[in-house]
Amino acid sequence: MMHVTGRRISIRDLRFTGIVGVFAEERSHQQTLSCSVDIDFECPPDREPTFTDRIQDTIDYESVIRDIMSVSAAQSPMLLERLARLIAEKISVRYPGIRSISITLQKVPTPVKDIFAESIGVSITFTPENPQ
């Protein structure tokens, strides 16, 4: 028999708009943002989704996507780092058993005048203080 030693939900390059930035020109309009997320989590043995095949026994990535987009729509932080924390907090409250949430947020394209990069961003890994 195979044992599950870890599980991860991944979302790559989710595109949405939001207001994030320090400078007035960044805050004057919606920017395209990209978000990639890795969520490492545990499940109780009696709710192991590789056996149960039930969405309620795992993390529903559609709900995670909606959480990311709703946080971005409701908040206008100065820093991508703050937006990443707000997203991680919302996800960790919804789902028990999360061990870590790694979030990469990028501004696409870069909003900095005369800087020609495909994107600029941050990557942060959060660990809940009291994993459930």
GROMACS .gro file of C-alpha atoms in nm:
model
  132
    1MET     CA    1   0.000   0.000   0.000
    2MET     CA    2   0.118   0.354  -0.076
    3HIS     CA    3   0.129   0.615   0.201
    4VAL     CA    4   0.071   0.984   0.146
    5THR     CA    5   0.361   1.179   0.294
    6GLY     CA    6   0.257   1.524   0.179
    7ARG     CA    7   0.013   1.704  -0.040
    8ARG     CA    8   0.013   2.038  -0.216
    9ILE     CA    9  -0.245   2.240  -0.404
   10SER     CA   10  -0.083   2.463  -0.667
   11ILE     CA   11  -0.226   2.751  -0.867
   12ARG     CA   12  -0.004   2.912  -1.129
   13ASP     CA   13  -0.019   3.257  -1.285
   14LEU     CA   14  -0.372   3.354  -1.183
   15ARG     CA   15  -0.433   3.694  -1.345
   16PHE     CA   16  -0.657   3.962  -1.193
   17THR     CA   17  -0.655   4.335  -1.135
   18GLY     CA   18  -0.599   4.534  -0.821
   19ILE     CA   19  -0.453   4.851  -0.679
   20VAL     CA   20  -0.116   4.798  -0.514
   21GLY     CA   21   0.165   5.048  -0.497
   22VAL     CA   22   0.342   5.325  -0.316
   23PHE     CA   23   0.344   5.586  -0.593
   24ALA     CA   24   0.043   5.791  -0.703
   25GLU     CA   25   0.061   5.662  -1.061
   26GLU     CA   26   0.038   5.304  -0.930
   27ARG     CA   27  -0.264   5.385  -0.714
   28SER     CA   28  -0.454   5.580  -0.980
   29HIS     CA   29  -0.572   5.274  -1.174
   30GLN     CA   30  -0.613   4.898  -1.160
   31GLN     CA   31  -0.298   4.701  -1.245
   32THR     CA   32  -0.271   4.349  -1.376
   33LEU     CA   33  -0.139   4.120  -1.104
   34SER     CA   34  -0.027   3.759  -1.126
   35CYS     CA   35  -0.048   3.519  -0.834
   36SER     CA   36   0.098   3.172  -0.791
   37VAL     CA   37   0.021   2.977  -0.475
   38ASP     CA   38   0.141   2.650  -0.321
   39ILE     CA   39  -0.055   2.526  -0.020
   40ASP     CA   40   0.095   2.236   0.176
   41PHE     CA   41  -0.158   2.068   0.402
   42GLU     CA   42  -0.248   1.756   0.597
   43CYS     CA   43  -0.572   1.560   0.613
   44PRO     CA   44  -0.700   1.328   0.886
   45PRO     CA   45  -0.653   0.961   0.788
   46ASP     CA   46  -1.029   0.905   0.768
   47ARG     CA   47  -1.064   1.197   0.523
   48GLU     CA   48  -0.774   1.115   0.292
   49PRO     CA   49  -0.886   1.245  -0.050
   50THR     CA   50  -0.675   0.991  -0.240
   51PHE     CA   51  -0.915   0.731  -0.094
   52THR     CA   52  -1.241   0.923  -0.047
   53ASP     CA   53  -1.239   1.106  -0.382
   54ARG     CA   54  -1.447   1.384  -0.220
   55ILE     CA   55  -1.384   1.754  -0.279
   56GLN     CA   56  -1.483   1.833   0.081
   57ASP     CA   57  -1.182   1.631   0.202
   58THR     CA   58  -0.929   1.850   0.026
   59ILE     CA   59  -0.869   2.216  -0.051
   60ASP     CA   60  -1.098   2.337  -0.327
   61TYR     CA   61  -0.878   2.537  -0.563
   62GLU     CA   62  -1.181   2.722  -0.704
   63SER     CA   63  -1.254   2.858  -0.355
   64VAL     CA   64  -0.888   2.956  -0.316
   65ILE     CA   65  -0.904   3.146  -0.646
   66ARG     CA   66  -1.217   3.328  -0.532
   67ASP     CA   67  -1.048   3.414  -0.201
   68ILE     CA   68  -0.745   3.559  -0.380
   69MET     CA   69  -0.960   3.770  -0.610
   70SER     CA   70  -1.192   3.891  -0.331
   71VAL     CA   71  -0.900   4.001  -0.113
   72SER     CA   72  -0.747   4.190  -0.404
   73ALA     CA   73  -1.081   4.357  -0.483
   74ALA     CA   74  -1.140   4.461  -0.121
   75GLN     CA   75  -0.789   4.582  -0.033
   76SER     CA   76  -0.552   4.843  -0.178
   77PRO     CA   77  -0.226   4.795   0.012
   78MET     CA   78   0.092   4.982  -0.061
   79LEU     CA   79   0.305   4.668  -0.082
   80LEU     CA   80   0.271   4.333  -0.255
   81GLU     CA   81   0.403   4.183   0.068
   82ARG     CA   82   0.095   4.309   0.254
   83LEU     CA   83  -0.140   4.174  -0.012
   84ALA     CA   84   0.034   3.835   0.011
   85ARG     CA   85  -0.019   3.829   0.389
   86LEU     CA   86  -0.388   3.920   0.356
   87ILE     CA   87  -0.437   3.642   0.101
   88ALA     CA   88  -0.253   3.386   0.317
   89GLU     CA   89  -0.457   3.482   0.624
   90LYS     CA   90  -0.789   3.442   0.440
   91ILE     CA   91  -0.691   3.100   0.302
   92SER     CA   92  -0.555   2.973   0.635
   93VAL     CA   93  -0.878   3.065   0.817
   94ARG     CA   94  -1.092   2.875   0.567
   95TYR     CA   95  -0.899   2.546   0.562
   96PRO     CA   96  -0.774   2.344   0.861
   97GLY     CA   97  -0.455   2.145   0.831
   98ILE     CA   98  -0.250   2.399   0.636
   99ARG     CA   99   0.122   2.362   0.702
  100SER     CA  100   0.243   2.643   0.477
  101ILE     CA  101   0.128   2.881   0.206
  102SER     CA  102   0.380   3.007  -0.049
  103ILE     CA  103   0.262   3.305  -0.252
  104THR     CA  104   0.428   3.476  -0.545
  105LEU     CA  105   0.268   3.806  -0.646
  106GLN     CA  106   0.382   4.001  -0.949
  107LYS     CA  107   0.289   4.323  -1.123
  108VAL     CA  108   0.255   4.247  -1.494
  109PRO     CA  109   0.397   4.437  -1.674
  110THR     CA  110   0.623   4.628  -1.441
  111PRO     CA  111   0.475   4.970  -1.358
  112VAL     CA  112   0.812   5.140  -1.315
  113LYS     CA  113   0.886   5.393  -1.588
  114ASP     CA  114   1.186   5.312  -1.810
  115ILE     CA  115   1.234   4.969  -1.653
  116PHE     CA  116   1.172   4.694  -1.902
  117ALA     CA  117   1.105   4.375  -1.713
  118GLU     CA  118   0.829   4.127  -1.782
  119SER     CA  119   0.719   4.156  -1.420
  120ILE     CA  120   0.832   4.252  -1.072
  121GLY     CA  121   0.717   4.084  -0.755
  122VAL     CA  122   0.767   3.906  -0.428
  123SER     CA  123   0.762   3.545  -0.308
  124ILE     CA  124   0.681   3.474   0.056
  125THR     CA  125   0.611   3.155   0.251
  126PHE     CA  126   0.376   3.180   0.548
  127THR     CA  127   0.335   2.920   0.822
  128PRO     CA  128   0.031   2.934   1.052
  129GLU     CA  129   0.122   2.996   1.417
  130ASN     CA  130  -0.100   2.713   1.534
  131PRO     CA  131  -0.143   2.461   1.253
  132GLN     CA  132  -0.466   2.267   1.304
   0.00000   0.00000   0.00000
